[in-house]
Short mmCIF file of C-alpha atoms and ligand atoms in Angstrom, two decimals:
data_model
loop_
_atom_site.label_atom_id
_atom_site.label_comp_id
_atom_site.label_asym_id
_atom_site.label_seq_id
_atom_site.Cartn_x
_atom_site.Cartn_y
_atom_site.Cartn_z
CA UNK A 262 -12.22 -4.29 -0.52
CA UNK A 263 -8.71 -4.25 -2.21
CA UNK A 264 -6.02 -6.56 -0.54
CA UNK A 265 -3.65 -6.50 -3.33
CA UNK A 266 -1.01 -4.58 -1.60
CA UNK A 267 -1.51 -5.88 1.96
CA UNK A 268 1.72 -7.52 1.94
CA UNK A 269 4.08 -7.43 4.97
CA UNK A 270 7.44 -5.41 4.75
CA UNK A 271 9.84 -8.12 3.92
CA UNK A 272 7.55 -9.13 1.05
CA UNK A 273 7.37 -5.74 -0.15
CA UNK A 274 11.02 -5.43 0.04
CA UNK A 275 11.28 -8.70 -1.79
CA UNK A 276 9.50 -7.01 -4.56
CA UNK A 277 11.39 -3.81 -4.68
CA UNK A 278 14.83 -5.96 -4.95
CA UNK A 279 13.42 -8.18 -7.57
CA UNK A 280 12.49 -5.32 -9.82
CA UNK A 281 15.67 -3.26 -9.31
CA UNK A 282 18.39 -5.93 -9.18
CA UNK A 283 21.92 -4.56 -9.20
CA UNK A 284 20.42 -1.01 -7.48
CA UNK A 285 21.90 -1.45 -3.60
CA UNK A 286 21.70 2.46 -3.09
CA UNK A 287 17.79 2.56 -4.04
CA UNK A 288 17.09 -0.53 -2.26
CA UNK A 289 18.41 0.90 1.16
CA UNK A 290 16.46 4.22 0.28
CA UNK A 291 12.95 2.44 0.00
CA UNK A 292 14.08 -0.05 2.79
CA UNK A 293 14.83 3.35 5.44
CA UNK A 294 11.46 4.66 4.56
CA UNK A 295 9.42 1.79 4.15
CA UNK A 296 10.52 0.48 7.86
CA UNK A 297 8.37 3.63 9.18
CA UNK A 298 5.69 3.75 6.59
CA UNK A 299 4.44 0.20 7.11
CA UNK A 300 4.05 0.70 10.49
CA UNK A 301 2.12 4.17 9.44
CA UNK A 302 0.03 2.68 6.89
CA UNK A 303 -1.02 -0.26 9.19
CA UNK A 304 -4.72 1.06 10.00
CA UNK A 305 -4.84 3.17 6.92
CA UNK A 306 -6.43 1.04 4.29
CA UNK A 307 -6.54 3.72 1.40
CA UNK A 308 -2.76 3.83 1.07
CA UNK A 309 -2.70 0.18 0.59
CA UNK A 310 -5.71 0.07 -1.58
CA UNK A 311 -4.08 2.40 -4.00
CA UNK A 312 -0.64 0.97 -3.72
CA UNK A 313 0.89 4.44 -2.56
CA UNK A 314 4.15 3.65 -1.47
CA UNK A 315 4.71 0.89 -4.48
CA UNK A 316 3.57 3.99 -6.80
CA UNK A 317 6.49 6.24 -5.31
CA UNK A 318 8.86 3.62 -5.20
CA UNK A 319 8.63 3.29 -9.02
CA UNK A 320 9.84 6.33 -10.80
CA UNK A 321 7.96 8.27 -13.15
CA UNK A 322 10.22 7.86 -15.81
CA UNK A 323 13.95 7.38 -16.02
CA UNK A 324 15.61 9.13 -19.05
CA UNK A 325 19.00 7.61 -19.94
CA UNK A 326 21.29 9.03 -22.47
CA UNK A 327 24.42 9.52 -24.26
CA UNK A 328 26.54 12.38 -23.93
CA UNK A 329 29.34 12.75 -26.31
CA UNK A 330 32.16 15.27 -26.15
CA UNK A 331 35.35 16.33 -27.14
CA UNK A 332 38.94 16.66 -25.10
CA UNK A 333 41.48 19.14 -25.17
CA UNK A 334 43.55 16.37 -27.48
CA UNK A 335 40.64 15.89 -29.79
CA UNK A 336 39.74 12.71 -28.36
CA UNK A 337 36.09 11.62 -28.70
CA UNK A 338 34.53 10.75 -25.23
CA UNK A 339 31.32 9.16 -24.41
CA UNK A 340 29.48 9.47 -21.01
CA UNK A 341 26.20 8.37 -19.86
CA UNK A 342 23.63 10.77 -18.50
CA UNK A 343 20.58 10.45 -16.70
CA UNK A 344 17.32 12.37 -15.27
CA UNK A 345 15.16 10.50 -12.79
CA UNK A 346 11.42 11.94 -12.50
CA UNK A 347 10.56 10.27 -9.69
CA UNK A 348 6.95 11.96 -8.81
CA UNK A 349 5.51 15.02 -9.63
CA UNK A 350 2.30 14.64 -7.09
CA UNK A 351 3.12 18.07 -5.64
CA UNK A 352 4.75 20.23 -7.96
CA UNK A 353 7.41 20.14 -10.97
CA UNK A 354 10.23 17.34 -10.52
CA UNK A 355 13.08 19.35 -8.62
CA UNK A 356 16.30 18.01 -7.66
CA UNK A 357 20.08 18.57 -8.31
CA UNK A 358 22.32 16.99 -11.15
CA UNK A 359 25.71 15.08 -9.88
CA UNK A 360 28.74 14.71 -11.73
CA UNK A 361 30.95 11.90 -10.26
CA UNK A 362 32.37 8.66 -11.51
CA UNK A 363 30.40 6.83 -8.95
CA UNK A 364 27.09 7.82 -10.29
CA UNK A 365 24.84 5.00 -11.55
CA UNK A 366 21.20 4.67 -12.12
CA UNK A 367 20.50 3.16 -8.83
CA UNK A 368 22.42 6.26 -7.05
CA UNK A 369 20.13 8.57 -9.01
CA UNK A 370 17.10 6.63 -8.08
CA UNK A 371 17.91 6.60 -4.70
CA UNK A 372 18.56 10.33 -4.70
CA UNK A 373 15.27 10.89 -6.38
CA UNK A 374 13.18 8.65 -4.14
CA UNK A 375 14.44 10.64 -1.25
CA UNK A 376 14.24 13.90 -2.76
CA UNK A 377 10.47 13.40 -3.13
CA UNK A 378 10.03 13.07 0.57
CA UNK A 379 12.51 16.18 1.24
CA UNK A 380 10.81 18.43 -1.03
CA UNK A 381 7.46 17.41 0.52
CA UNK A 382 8.76 18.30 4.27
CA UNK A 383 9.74 21.85 2.73
CA UNK A 384 6.03 22.79 2.40
CA UNK A 385 6.83 24.03 -1.27
CA UNK A 386 5.02 22.72 -4.04
CA UNK A 387 8.37 20.66 -5.57
CA UNK A 388 8.14 17.06 -6.85
CA UNK A 389 11.15 14.57 -6.74
CA UNK A 390 13.95 14.29 -9.25
CA UNK A 391 17.58 13.82 -9.58
CA UNK A 392 19.84 13.23 -12.45
CA UNK A 393 23.58 13.53 -13.32
CA UNK A 394 26.25 11.41 -15.45
CA UNK A 395 29.57 9.75 -14.43
CA UNK A 396 31.57 12.25 -16.07
CA UNK A 397 34.65 13.02 -14.05
CA UNK A 398 35.17 16.55 -13.50
CA UNK A 399 38.41 16.40 -11.46
CA UNK A 400 41.29 17.30 -13.57
CA UNK A 401 39.56 18.53 -16.56
CA UNK A 402 40.14 22.08 -18.30
CA UNK A 403 36.98 24.53 -17.91
CA UNK A 404 36.86 24.40 -21.94
CA UNK A 405 36.39 20.60 -21.29
CA UNK A 406 33.73 20.99 -18.37
CA UNK A 407 31.68 23.57 -20.74
CA UNK A 408 31.75 21.33 -23.40
CA UNK A 409 30.56 18.53 -21.57
CA UNK A 410 27.98 20.65 -19.52
CA UNK A 411 26.56 21.90 -23.35
CA UNK A 412 26.54 18.33 -24.60
CA UNK A 413 24.53 17.20 -21.48
CA UNK A 414 21.83 19.75 -21.68
CA UNK A 415 21.91 19.08 -25.63
CA UNK A 416 19.77 16.18 -24.59
CA UNK A 417 18.11 17.11 -21.51
CA UNK A 418 16.64 20.20 -22.57
CA UNK A 419 13.88 18.48 -23.93
CA UNK A 420 12.87 16.51 -20.73
CA UNK A 421 13.11 19.82 -18.62
CA UNK A 422 11.07 23.30 -18.11
CA UNK A 423 9.96 25.88 -15.49
CA UNK A 424 6.73 24.03 -14.88
CA UNK A 425 8.20 20.52 -15.68
CA UNK A 426 11.20 19.74 -13.84
CA UNK A 427 13.57 22.09 -12.37
CA UNK A 428 17.20 20.84 -11.76
CA UNK A 429 19.85 22.18 -9.65
CA UNK A 430 23.63 21.29 -8.54
CA UNK A 431 24.87 18.62 -6.10
CA UNK A 432 28.31 16.65 -6.31
CA UNK A 433 30.45 18.21 -9.10
CA UNK A 434 28.03 20.55 -9.87
CA UNK A 435 28.36 24.28 -8.70
CA UNK A 436 27.63 27.65 -10.06
CA UNK A 437 30.37 27.30 -13.03
CA UNK A 438 28.48 24.38 -14.35
CA UNK A 439 24.68 25.59 -13.98
CA UNK A 440 26.10 28.44 -16.00
CA UNK A 441 27.08 26.65 -19.03
CA UNK A 442 23.93 24.02 -18.65
CA UNK A 443 21.86 27.11 -18.12
CA UNK A 444 23.39 28.94 -21.50
CA UNK A 445 22.81 26.16 -23.42
CA UNK A 446 19.14 25.75 -22.35
CA UNK A 447 18.55 29.30 -23.36
CA UNK A 448 20.59 29.06 -26.72
CA UNK A 449 18.64 25.93 -27.74
CA UNK A 450 14.91 26.88 -26.44
CA UNK A 451 15.37 30.70 -26.86
CA UNK A 452 13.85 31.00 -23.76
CA UNK A 453 14.97 32.87 -20.53
CA UNK A 454 13.02 30.93 -17.73
CA UNK A 455 13.68 29.46 -14.30
CA UNK A 456 14.68 26.46 -15.49
CA UNK A 457 17.64 25.70 -13.22
CA UNK A 458 18.11 27.05 -9.68
CA UNK A 459 21.51 27.63 -8.28
CA UNK A 460 22.28 30.45 -10.76
CA UNK A 461 24.15 33.43 -10.49
CA UNK A 462 22.72 36.31 -8.88
CA UNK A 463 22.95 38.53 -12.42
CA UNK A 464 21.10 36.09 -13.96
CA UNK A 465 18.38 35.15 -11.90
CA UNK A 466 20.01 33.20 -8.99
CA UNK A 467 18.69 33.79 -5.25
CA UNK A 468 20.82 34.92 -2.55
CA UNK A 469 21.70 32.74 0.24
CA UNK A 470 21.08 29.39 -2.46
CA UNK A 471 25.28 28.63 -2.02
CA UNK A 472 24.71 28.70 1.63
CA UNK A 473 21.43 27.45 2.38
CA UNK A 474 21.84 23.41 2.45
CA UNK A 475 25.04 23.74 5.16
CA UNK A 476 23.39 26.59 6.83
CA UNK A 477 20.20 24.90 7.08
CA UNK A 478 21.55 21.64 8.46
CA UNK A 479 22.94 23.65 11.48
CA UNK A 480 20.01 25.49 12.24
CA UNK A 481 18.12 21.87 12.37
CA UNK A 482 20.94 21.01 14.37
CA UNK A 483 20.29 23.61 16.93
CA UNK A 484 16.42 23.17 16.84
CA UNK A 485 17.32 19.53 18.35
CA UNK A 486 19.61 20.64 20.50
CA UNK A 487 16.91 23.32 21.83
CA UNK A 488 14.22 20.14 22.36
CA UNK A 489 17.04 19.53 25.11
CA UNK A 490 17.79 23.16 26.28
CA UNK A 491 21.13 23.03 24.77
CA UNK A 492 22.98 24.99 22.18
CA UNK A 493 26.29 25.17 19.95
CA UNK A 494 27.90 27.39 22.27
CA UNK A 495 31.44 25.63 22.99
CA UNK A 496 30.31 22.36 21.33
CA UNK A 497 32.98 20.42 19.43
CA UNK A 498 31.74 19.46 15.67
CA UNK A 499 33.15 16.76 13.65
CA UNK A 500 32.32 17.51 9.80
CA UNK A 501 33.10 15.39 6.86
CA UNK A 502 33.38 16.75 3.33
CA UNK A 503 34.99 19.79 1.91
CA UNK A 504 32.70 20.81 -0.73
CA UNK A 505 29.95 23.60 -0.72
CA UNK A 506 27.56 21.47 2.14
CA UNK A 507 30.72 20.91 4.42
CA UNK A 508 32.15 24.42 4.37
CA UNK A 509 29.04 26.04 4.75
CA UNK A 510 27.95 23.89 7.71
CA UNK A 511 31.44 24.55 9.13
CA UNK A 512 30.83 28.54 8.91
CA UNK A 513 27.31 28.13 10.51
CA UNK A 514 28.93 26.25 13.40
CA UNK A 515 31.34 28.75 13.78
CA UNK A 516 29.05 31.80 14.06
CA UNK A 517 26.88 30.01 16.63
CA UNK A 518 29.94 29.66 18.70
CA UNK A 519 30.88 26.17 18.03
CA UNK A 520 34.26 24.62 17.41
CA UNK A 521 34.92 22.76 14.21
CA UNK A 522 37.38 20.02 14.28
CA UNK A 523 37.62 18.00 10.86
CA UNK A 524 36.88 18.46 7.38
CA UNK A 525 37.32 15.78 4.85
CA UNK A 526 37.69 14.54 1.05
CA UNK A 527 37.61 11.41 -1.05
CA UNK A 528 41.55 11.43 0.28
CA UNK A 529 40.98 11.71 3.91
CA UNK A 530 40.54 13.85 6.77
CA UNK A 531 42.01 16.59 8.78
CA UNK A 532 41.91 17.18 12.28
CA UNK A 533 42.48 20.84 13.69
CA UNK A 534 42.44 20.68 17.55
CA UNK A 535 42.79 24.52 17.27
CA UNK A 536 39.26 24.59 15.52
CA UNK A 537 38.65 25.57 11.75
CA UNK A 538 37.89 29.10 11.91
CA UNK A 539 36.34 31.59 9.81
CA UNK A 540 39.75 32.24 8.16
CA UNK A 541 40.27 28.96 7.33
CA UNK A 542 37.37 27.88 6.10
CA UNK A 543 37.75 30.53 3.69
CA UNK A 544 41.11 28.93 2.93
CA UNK A 545 39.32 25.82 2.33
CA UNK A 546 36.66 27.05 0.14
CA UNK A 547 39.06 29.18 -2.18
CA UNK A 548 41.59 26.13 -1.99
CA UNK A 549 38.90 23.41 -2.82
CA UNK A 550 36.55 25.18 -4.96
CA UNK A 551 38.70 27.73 -6.87
CA UNK A 552 41.96 25.87 -7.16
CA UNK A 553 40.44 22.47 -6.77
CA UNK A 554 42.86 21.33 -4.53
CA UNK A 555 43.06 18.59 -1.82
CA UNK A 556 42.33 19.14 1.82
CA UNK A 557 45.76 17.35 2.55
CA UNK A 558 47.44 20.77 1.79
CA UNK A 559 45.36 22.15 4.83
CA UNK A 560 48.53 20.99 7.27
CA UNK A 561 50.98 22.61 5.28
CA UNK A 562 48.99 26.12 5.72
CA UNK A 563 47.86 25.22 9.32
CA UNK A 564 50.85 23.07 10.83
CA UNK A 565 49.07 22.12 14.27
CA UNK A 566 46.48 20.10 12.29
CA UNK A 567 47.16 16.74 10.78
CA UNK A 568 45.70 14.74 8.03
CA UNK A 569 44.91 10.75 8.24
CA UNK A 570 44.86 9.30 4.63
CA UNK A 571 42.03 7.15 3.34
CA UNK A 572 40.26 7.57 6.93
CA UNK A 573 36.77 9.10 7.63
CA UNK A 574 36.57 11.61 10.72
CA UNK A 575 34.32 9.76 12.88
CA UNK A 576 36.80 8.60 15.30
CA UNK A 577 37.41 11.95 16.77
CA UNK A 578 35.72 12.61 19.73
CA UNK A 579 32.93 15.35 19.54
CA UNK A 580 29.86 16.65 20.87
CA UNK A 581 27.75 16.81 17.19
CA UNK A 582 28.45 15.55 13.87
CA UNK A 583 27.66 16.31 10.69
CA UNK A 584 28.46 14.24 7.41
CA UNK A 585 28.47 16.41 4.67
CA UNK A 586 30.42 14.47 1.76
CA UNK A 587 28.26 11.51 0.37
CA UNK A 588 26.00 8.38 0.63
CA UNK A 589 27.17 5.51 2.71
CA UNK A 590 30.31 7.30 4.57
CA UNK A 591 29.30 6.60 8.11
CA UNK A 592 28.59 3.28 8.63
CA UNK A 593 27.38 1.17 11.63
CA UNK A 594 30.85 0.71 13.49
CA UNK A 595 31.04 4.51 13.01
CA UNK A 596 27.60 5.27 14.82
CA UNK A 597 28.96 2.95 17.35
CA UNK A 598 31.93 4.78 17.98
CA UNK A 599 30.77 8.28 17.58
CA UNK A 600 28.04 7.35 20.20
CA UNK A 601 30.72 5.84 22.61
CA UNK A 602 32.79 8.77 22.29
CA UNK A 603 30.03 11.34 23.76
CA UNK A 604 27.98 12.60 20.20
CA UNK A 605 24.96 13.66 21.23
CA UNK A 606 23.47 14.99 17.85
CA UNK A 607 24.00 14.07 14.23
CA UNK A 608 22.82 16.09 11.49
CA UNK A 609 23.30 14.81 7.63
CA UNK A 610 24.06 17.67 5.28
CA UNK A 611 24.58 14.64 2.67
CA UNK A 612 22.03 12.23 1.24
CA UNK A 613 21.96 9.04 3.27
CA UNK A 614 25.60 9.25 4.41
CA UNK A 615 24.55 6.92 7.10
CA UNK A 616 24.07 3.07 6.25
CA UNK A 617 21.26 1.56 7.52
CA UNK A 618 23.51 -0.31 10.57
CA UNK A 619 24.13 3.09 11.23
CA UNK A 620 20.66 4.75 11.40
CA UNK A 621 19.78 1.43 13.57
CA UNK A 622 22.44 2.44 16.22
CA UNK A 623 21.75 6.03 16.31
CA UNK A 624 17.97 5.10 16.73
CA UNK A 625 18.99 2.52 19.44
CA UNK A 626 21.36 4.78 21.39
CA UNK A 627 18.35 7.37 21.25
CA UNK A 628 20.62 10.50 20.40
CA UNK A 629 19.31 13.61 18.54
CA UNK A 630 19.68 11.98 14.93
CA UNK A 631 18.26 13.85 11.85
CA UNK A 632 18.13 12.30 8.23
CA UNK A 633 19.34 14.37 5.44
CA UNK A 634 16.01 14.42 3.79
CA UNK A 635 14.92 16.61 6.79
CA UNK A 636 18.12 18.75 7.95
CA UNK A 637 19.64 19.16 4.34
CA UNK A 638 16.37 20.51 3.11
CA UNK A 639 17.55 23.93 3.12
CA UNK A 640 19.21 23.88 -0.09
CA UNK A 641 16.03 22.36 -1.66
CA UNK A 642 13.88 25.09 -0.26
CA UNK A 643 15.83 28.05 -1.22
CA UNK A 644 15.98 26.81 -4.63
CA UNK A 645 12.17 26.77 -4.51
CA UNK A 646 12.22 30.51 -3.06
CA UNK A 647 14.52 30.90 -6.39
CA UNK A 648 11.94 29.55 -8.35
CA UNK A 649 9.37 31.97 -7.02
CA UNK A 650 11.38 34.93 -7.56
CA UNK A 651 12.08 33.72 -10.91
CA UNK A 652 8.24 33.81 -11.62
CA UNK A 653 7.55 37.22 -9.95
CA UNK A 654 10.57 38.41 -11.94
CA UNK A 655 11.89 40.18 -8.79
CA UNK A 656 14.70 39.30 -6.20
CA UNK A 657 13.91 39.05 -2.35
CA UNK A 658 16.33 40.63 0.09
CA UNK A 659 19.02 38.69 2.17
CA UNK A 660 17.43 39.13 5.20
CA UNK A 661 13.80 37.82 4.17
CA UNK A 662 15.55 34.88 2.85
CA UNK A 663 17.60 34.08 5.94
CA UNK A 664 14.63 34.16 7.48
CA UNK A 665 12.53 32.23 5.15
CA UNK A 666 15.16 29.28 5.22
CA UNK A 667 15.29 29.58 9.47
CA UNK A 668 11.28 29.49 9.23
CA UNK A 669 11.34 26.38 6.70
CA UNK A 670 14.03 24.50 8.90
CA UNK A 671 11.79 25.24 11.85
CA UNK A 672 8.75 24.21 10.40
CA UNK A 673 10.47 20.39 9.04
CA UNK A 674 11.67 19.89 12.97
CA UNK A 675 7.91 20.62 13.95
CA UNK A 676 6.71 18.13 11.21
CA UNK A 677 9.23 15.84 12.44
CA UNK A 678 8.05 16.19 16.06
CA UNK A 679 4.64 15.66 14.91
CA UNK A 680 4.94 11.97 13.28
CA UNK A 681 8.29 11.08 15.29
CA UNK A 682 7.84 11.83 19.02
CA UNK A 683 8.09 8.64 20.76
CA UNK A 684 7.49 9.93 24.51
CA UNK A 685 9.95 10.05 27.25
CA UNK A 686 12.08 12.63 25.50
CA UNK A 687 12.81 10.77 22.63
CA UNK A 688 12.03 11.74 19.29
CA UNK A 689 12.78 9.48 16.19
CA UNK A 690 13.43 12.39 13.58
CA UNK A 691 14.02 9.54 10.87
CA UNK A 692 10.07 8.41 11.41
CA UNK A 693 8.88 11.95 11.69
CA UNK A 694 10.52 12.86 8.51
CA UNK A 695 9.37 10.10 6.41
CA UNK A 696 5.87 9.70 7.69
CA UNK A 697 5.39 13.57 7.38
CA UNK A 698 6.94 13.50 3.77
CA UNK A 699 5.09 10.36 2.81
CA UNK A 700 1.62 11.47 3.89
CA UNK A 701 1.69 14.78 2.01
CA UNK A 702 2.82 13.39 -1.24
CA UNK A 703 0.37 9.99 -0.68
CA UNK A 704 -2.79 12.36 0.27
CA UNK A 705 -2.17 14.21 -3.29
CA UNK A 706 -1.53 10.97 -5.36
CA UNK A 707 -5.30 9.71 -3.77
CA UNK A 708 -6.73 12.66 -4.94
CA UNK A 709 -5.67 12.15 -8.55
CA UNK A 710 -6.88 8.55 -8.82
CA UNK A 711 -4.97 5.89 -10.49
CA UNK A 712 -2.74 7.71 -12.76
P1 LIG B 876 30.65 19.21 -3.35
O1 LIG B 876 30.78 18.29 -4.64
O2 LIG B 876 30.71 20.39 -3.34
O3 LIG B 876 31.64 18.26 -2.48
C1 LIG B 876 31.48 17.06 -2.14
C2 LIG B 876 32.36 16.72 -0.97
O4 LIG B 876 32.36 15.38 -0.52
C3 LIG B 876 33.95 17.11 -1.60
O5 LIG B 876 34.96 17.26 -0.16
C4 LIG B 876 34.19 15.54 -2.10
O6 LIG B 876 35.77 14.97 -2.09
C5 LIG B 876 33.63 14.71 -0.79
N1 LIG B 876 33.39 13.44 -1.31
C6 LIG B 876 32.47 13.06 -2.77
N2 LIG B 876 32.46 11.73 -3.08
C7 LIG B 876 33.31 11.08 -1.97
C8 LIG B 876 33.51 9.92 -1.52
N3 LIG B 876 33.09 8.81 -2.61
N4 LIG B 876 34.18 9.48 -0.66
C9 LIG B 876 34.64 10.95 0.03
N5 LIG B 876 34.43 11.75 0.08
C10 LIG B 876 33.81 12.14 -1.16
O7 LIG B 876 29.24 18.73 -3.12
P2 LIG B 876 28.00 19.16 -2.16
O8 LIG B 876 28.41 19.55 -1.07
O9 LIG B 876 26.93 20.11 -2.78
O10 LIG B 876 27.17 17.77 -1.56
C11 LIG B 876 27.52 16.98 -0.62
C12 LIG B 876 26.38 16.22 -0.15
O11 LIG B 876 25.46 17.10 0.10
C13 LIG B 876 26.04 15.08 -1.47
O12 LIG B 876 25.65 14.19 -0.71
C14 LIG B 876 24.72 15.87 -2.18
O13 LIG B 876 23.96 15.24 -2.76
C15 LIG B 876 24.26 16.48 -0.55
N6 LIG B 876 23.19 17.93 -1.04
C16 LIG B 876 23.67 18.95 -1.65
C17 LIG B 876 23.13 20.02 -1.79
C18 LIG B 876 23.32 21.47 -2.21
O14 LIG B 876 22.78 22.17 -2.04
N7 LIG B 876 24.82 21.57 -2.79
C19 LIG B 876 21.38 19.96 -1.10
C20 LIG B 876 21.20 18.34 -0.31
C21 LIG B 876 22.20 17.79 -0.10
P3 LIG B 876 36.39 15.36 -3.32
O15 LIG B 876 36.59 16.59 -3.52
O16 LIG B 876 37.60 14.44 -2.86
O17 LIG B 876 35.83 14.52 -4.29
#
């Protein structure tokens, strides 16, 4: 019997830290998963003998490349680009592209690792990947964005493909950027294939892809509340972020009868005690996405609201909270404050927005707490449906897709219950998501032997 991987959790994590120095986000993501998987694997020799977790925590490959482009003043600018292909045991690599100055190899490795479990949870055949660049799109002209995207794709195209690796958007990458990258891919390869998702509706995109992550996070929240015979009617919600995920989460909360109190960006948060209605959400979408403005300008348009510079919104009392901006934006103390103020449910729209102390605080309080790999999977799920539509060369109707999204989110919720029900009415959604995602990928890897 092979016993080589029969190490305990601390020893396993020591190895992860040693092999990935200066990659704190990646180590954090592995730790969060390993805490649950070690328990689950205790009596499952095959996963140990085949070193499955060790293999999932080692990306299949990390491609790092130079991206040169010329700004509007004729200066040559040099950025770094990456594609992390973490695991393709159950399907082609799939995961977004992020353009933000905070992007590092560590951030992309954590995101690709998380994506592997998330994609497995959707039930669709997608492996895990992530990519991006430390390019800062803020303040750049449309032409500069186009030139950057083209240069980025000039290298990336050789590593991706409809059956190989299918990137999508993420922070700093929306429909406009996907368009420029798809255009460059098509120009280089002379192929019109479903190589990217999040495409425009006229050229292979899917209905509701834009809304899917935020809507999905709220469907998941509604599923969690239903386990306590509750719904969103009359509930107050605190949301962070004001991008794609945050605004669509806010929209769905409002549609289901809730009241949204906050939104934020990297400058601070706004608190609107009157509630952020659909009209106000439309204003935010227009202001942030199309005019690329700051959330603080909300208070000029809606003077009953207040702006809190440099702060996150977790101190505002609420029934439910949805962190929808970025990683590690909700810390241990914030989690305790939310619980103390009566928050009963947290559904993560962002990836790993809660740090490990925060996760432990939510678990200790036994509130309804959904990790992003479960609750924000709606986006990649509809991306998976976009891939299917591209392969079939057809487009499904909005109602069909809405229903599929709802069904997929319910399916993920069921999977979390299957592996996370702790008895006494408490469901550990983190554990449930980690184990369900791991098991699917792990069992496929077992079938393939040592590769
Ligand atoms: P967007 O670029 O549309 O919006 C990002 C929002 O987060 C902006 O309001 C931005 O503020 C804010 N933000 C970004 N970085 C920071 C920071 N360091 N501190 C505070 N606020 C910050 O991105 P998305 O809405 O698409 O993505 C948000 C999160 O959701 C990410 O974690 C992403 O990985 C995750 N996600 C997205 C999916 C999708 O389909 N788009 C799918 C699954 C997960 P500012 O404008 O000031 O930069």
